Coordinates of C-alpha atoms and ligand atoms in Angstrom, one line a residue:
M447 CA -22.8 3.0 25.5
T448 CA -20.4 0.7 23.6
R449 CA -20.4 0.7 19.9
G450 CA -19.3 -1.7 17.3
R451 CA -16.0 -1.3 15.5
L452 CA -15.5 -0.3 12.0
I453 CA -12.6 -2.2 10.3
V454 CA -11.8 -1.8 6.7
L455 CA -9.8 -3.9 4.2
E456 CA -8.0 -2.0 1.4
G457 CA -5.7 -2.8 -1.4
I458 CA -5.7 -2.8 -5.3
D459 CA -7.9 -5.0 -7.3
G460 CA -6.8 -8.7 -6.7
S461 CA -5.0 -7.9 -3.5
G462 CA -7.4 -10.3 -1.5
T463 CA -9.6 -7.7 0.3
T464 CA -12.8 -9.8 -0.2
T465 CA -11.3 -13.0 1.2
Q466 CA -9.7 -11.3 4.1
T467 CA -13.0 -9.4 5.0
E468 CA -14.8 -12.7 5.2
R469 CA -12.0 -14.3 7.4
L470 CA -11.9 -11.5 9.9
V471 CA -15.7 -11.6 10.4
E472 CA -15.2 -15.3 11.0
Y473 CA -12.4 -14.6 13.6
L474 CA -14.5 -11.8 15.4
R475 CA -17.4 -14.2 15.7
Q476 CA -15.1 -16.8 17.1
Q477 CA -14.2 -14.4 19.7
G478 CA -17.8 -14.0 20.6
H479 CA -18.4 -10.7 19.0
T480 CA -21.4 -9.9 16.8
A481 CA -19.8 -9.0 13.2
V482 CA -20.9 -8.6 9.7
S483 CA -19.2 -8.0 6.4
T484 CA -20.1 -5.3 4.0
R485 CA -18.6 -3.6 0.9
E486 CA -18.2 -0.7 -1.3
P487 CA -19.5 -0.1 -3.9
S488 CA -22.4 -0.8 -1.5
A489 CA -25.5 -3.0 -2.0
G490 CA -27.6 0.1 -2.1
P491 CA -28.9 1.9 -5.3
I492 CA -25.8 4.0 -5.9
G493 CA -23.6 1.1 -5.3
H494 CA -25.6 -0.9 -7.9
L495 CA -25.2 1.9 -10.5
L496 CA -21.4 2.1 -9.8
R497 CA -20.9 -1.6 -10.5
E498 CA -22.6 -1.2 -13.8
V499 CA -20.4 1.9 -14.6
L500 CA -17.4 -0.1 -13.6
L501 CA -18.2 -2.7 -16.0
G502 CA -18.5 -0.1 -18.7
Q503 CA -22.3 -0.5 -19.0
H504 CA -23.1 3.2 -19.1
R505 CA -21.0 4.9 -21.9
M506 CA -21.5 8.3 -23.1
P507 CA -22.3 8.9 -26.8
G508 CA -19.3 8.0 -28.8
G509 CA -18.2 5.3 -26.3
V510 CA -16.6 7.7 -23.9
S511 CA -16.7 6.4 -20.2
V512 CA -18.1 8.4 -17.3
D513 CA -16.0 11.3 -16.2
G514 CA -13.8 10.8 -13.2
R515 CA -15.4 13.8 -11.3
T516 CA -18.8 12.0 -11.7
M517 CA -17.2 8.7 -10.4
A518 CA -15.8 10.7 -7.3
L519 CA -19.3 12.1 -6.6
L520 CA -21.0 8.8 -7.0
F521 CA -18.4 7.0 -4.7
A522 CA -18.9 9.7 -2.1
A523 CA -22.7 9.6 -2.4
D524 CA -22.6 5.7 -2.1
R525 CA -20.5 6.0 1.1
I526 CA -23.1 8.3 2.7
D527 CA -25.8 5.9 1.8
H528 CA -23.9 3.0 2.9
L529 CA -23.2 4.7 6.3
Q530 CA -26.8 5.6 6.7
R531 CA -28.3 2.4 5.5
E532 CA -25.9 -0.2 6.9
I533 CA -22.9 0.9 8.8
E534 CA -24.2 3.3 11.4
P535 CA -27.3 1.3 12.6
L536 CA -25.0 -1.9 12.9
L537 CA -22.4 0.0 14.9
A538 CA -25.2 1.4 17.1
A539 CA -26.4 -2.1 17.8
E540 CA -22.8 -2.9 19.0
T541 CA -22.1 -5.1 15.8
D542 CA -18.6 -5.1 14.4
V543 CA -18.5 -4.1 10.7
V544 CA -15.8 -5.3 8.3
S545 CA -15.8 -3.5 5.1
D546 CA -14.2 -4.6 1.8
R547 CA -13.2 -1.1 0.8
Y548 CA -14.3 2.4 2.2
L549 CA -13.0 6.0 2.4
M550 CA -9.3 5.2 1.3
S551 CA -10.3 3.8 -2.0
S552 CA -11.7 7.1 -3.0
L553 CA -8.7 8.9 -1.9
V554 CA -6.3 6.6 -4.0
Y555 CA -8.5 5.7 -7.0
Q556 CA -10.3 9.0 -7.6
A557 CA -7.2 11.0 -7.0
E558 CA -6.0 9.7 -10.4
E559 CA -9.0 10.8 -12.3
A560 CA -10.1 14.1 -10.6
D561 CA -8.5 17.0 -8.7
R562 CA -6.7 15.4 -5.6
E563 CA -7.6 18.1 -3.2
W564 CA -11.2 18.1 -4.3
V565 CA -11.4 14.4 -3.8
A566 CA -10.0 14.9 -0.3
L567 CA -12.6 17.7 0.3
L568 CA -15.3 15.2 -0.4
A569 CA -14.0 12.8 2.2
R570 CA -14.1 15.5 5.0
G571 CA -16.3 14.8 7.9
V572 CA -17.0 11.1 6.9
R573 CA -16.7 8.7 9.8
P574 CA -13.1 7.5 9.9
P575 CA -12.7 3.7 10.3
D576 CA -11.3 2.4 13.8
L577 CA -8.8 0.4 11.8
T578 CA -7.8 0.1 8.2
I579 CA -5.7 -2.8 6.9
L580 CA -3.9 -2.3 3.7
L581 CA -3.0 -5.4 1.6
D582 CA 0.2 -4.3 -0.3
I583 CA 0.8 -6.5 -3.3
P584 CA 2.7 -6.1 -6.6
V585 CA 0.5 -5.0 -9.4
E586 CA 1.6 -7.9 -11.7
L587 CA 0.7 -10.5 -8.9
A588 CA -2.7 -8.8 -8.5
A589 CA -3.4 -9.0 -12.2
Q590 CA -2.4 -12.8 -12.2
R591 CA -4.8 -13.5 -9.4
R592 CA -7.6 -11.6 -11.2
L593 CA -7.1 -13.6 -14.3
L594 CA -7.0 -16.8 -12.2
A595 CA -10.2 -15.9 -10.6
G596 CA -11.8 -15.1 -13.8
R597 CA -12.8 -11.7 -12.9
P598 CA -14.2 -9.5 -15.7
E599 CA -12.2 -6.5 -16.7
E600 CA -13.2 -3.4 -14.8
R601 CA -12.6 0.4 -15.2
Y602 CA -9.4 0.6 -13.2
D603 CA -7.8 -2.7 -14.0
A604 CA -4.9 -1.4 -16.2
D605 CA -1.5 -2.0 -14.7
S606 CA -0.4 1.4 -15.2
Y607 CA -3.5 2.8 -13.4
L608 CA -3.3 0.4 -10.4
G609 CA 0.6 1.2 -10.2
R610 CA -0.4 4.8 -9.4
V611 CA -3.2 3.7 -7.0
A612 CA -0.7 1.3 -5.2
D613 CA 1.7 4.2 -4.7
N614 CA -1.0 6.5 -3.5
Y615 CA -2.1 3.7 -0.9
R616 CA 1.5 3.4 0.4
R617 CA 2.0 7.1 0.7
L618 CA -1.3 7.8 2.5
A619 CA -0.8 4.6 4.8
R620 CA 2.6 5.8 5.8
A621 CA 1.3 9.2 6.9
D622 CA -1.7 7.6 8.9
A623 CA -1.1 5.8 12.1
S624 CA -4.6 4.3 12.0
V625 CA -3.5 2.3 8.9
V626 CA -1.6 -1.1 9.1
I627 CA 0.2 -2.3 6.0
L628 CA 0.5 -6.0 5.5
D629 CA 2.2 -8.0 2.7
G630 CA -0.7 -9.2 0.6
S631 CA 1.6 -11.3 -1.6
A632 CA 1.9 -13.9 1.3
S633 CA -0.4 -16.9 1.4
R634 CA -4.1 -16.4 2.4
N635 CA -3.6 -18.0 5.8
E636 CA -0.4 -15.8 6.5
V637 CA -2.3 -12.7 5.6
T638 CA -5.2 -13.6 7.8
A639 CA -2.9 -14.4 10.8
A640 CA -1.3 -11.0 10.3
A641 CA -4.7 -9.3 9.9
V642 CA -6.0 -11.0 13.1
A643 CA -2.8 -9.9 14.9
A644 CA -3.5 -6.4 13.8
V645 CA -7.0 -6.4 15.0
R646 CA -6.0 -8.0 18.3
A647 CA -3.3 -5.4 18.8
R648 CA -5.6 -2.4 18.0
F649 CA -8.5 -3.4 20.2
A650 CA -6.4 -5.0 22.9
F651 CA -8.4 -8.3 22.8
P652 CA -7.6 -10.6 25.7
A653 CA -5.4 -13.6 24.9
T654 CA -7.2 -16.6 23.9
P655 CA -6.7 -19.7 26.1
Ligands
LIG1474 P1 -14.0 -4.5 -6.2 O1 -13.8 -3.9 -5.0 O2 -12.8 -5.2 -7.0 O3 -15.3 -5.2 -6.3 P2 -15.7 -6.4 -7.2 O4 -15.1 -7.6 -6.7 O5 -17.3 -6.5 -7.1 O6 -15.2 -6.3 -8.6 O7 -14.3 -3.2 -7.3 C1 -14.6 -2.0 -6.8 C2 -13.8 -1.0 -7.7 O8 -14.2 0.2 -7.5 C3 -12.3 -1.3 -7.7 O9 -11.7 -0.9 -8.8 C4 -12.1 0.1 -6.8 C5 -13.1 1.0 -7.2 N1 -13.4 1.9 -6.2 C6 -13.0 3.3 -6.4 O10 -12.4 3.7 -7.4 N2 -13.3 4.3 -5.5 C7 -14.1 3.9 -4.2 O11 -14.2 4.8 -3.4 C8 -14.3 2.6 -4.1 C9 -15.1 2.2 -2.8 C10 -14.1 1.6 -5.0

């Protein structure tokens, strides 16, 4: 039986993963595939809680933010929930799923706030994506884009933090042949063209007439 493909867009906040996720779904549909977009934190209960935590809505007494280990466990739990609730049923129904963030986000963001090896352990046995596309972009440009888009300040938005996350992304991507690195600082259309080319190459789509 054939299954859908799991394609993931990754990158630091402001790298354009949300836009390119939607555009890839559009492309897949144009090619005659059934495709849907999804994202992490997911639309499920743990994803909902995570979005509140990211916005600083659940402080400890004294204003201290939620511990990094707790974040790692919540993201890992949200992923299992996301897989069971949305991704697995869709893939089984031969639907392609394009996710705005997935496993790699945990490996690069939580590695900076909890023990790296323990974070990697939590990722063990989780379904790997069929293709991950990393949008690599300078931290300063990503910050400008977030500002222009009027996005609220979130937990991981400090340039110093995102600089380390960006390094982690590059390091992991270079060591993993299933990840394609694209220049996220290019125009939206250029990035979409490169992402489409990466999908076509990975899945050997026939040339369009
Ligand atoms: P983001 O993807 O920017 O979503 P929104 O557009 O709704 O703000 O925010 C999600 C944040 O969560 C982002 O800072 C990355 C972080 N994150 C992790 O730290 N670990 C994870 O496993 C995931 C999925 C996200």
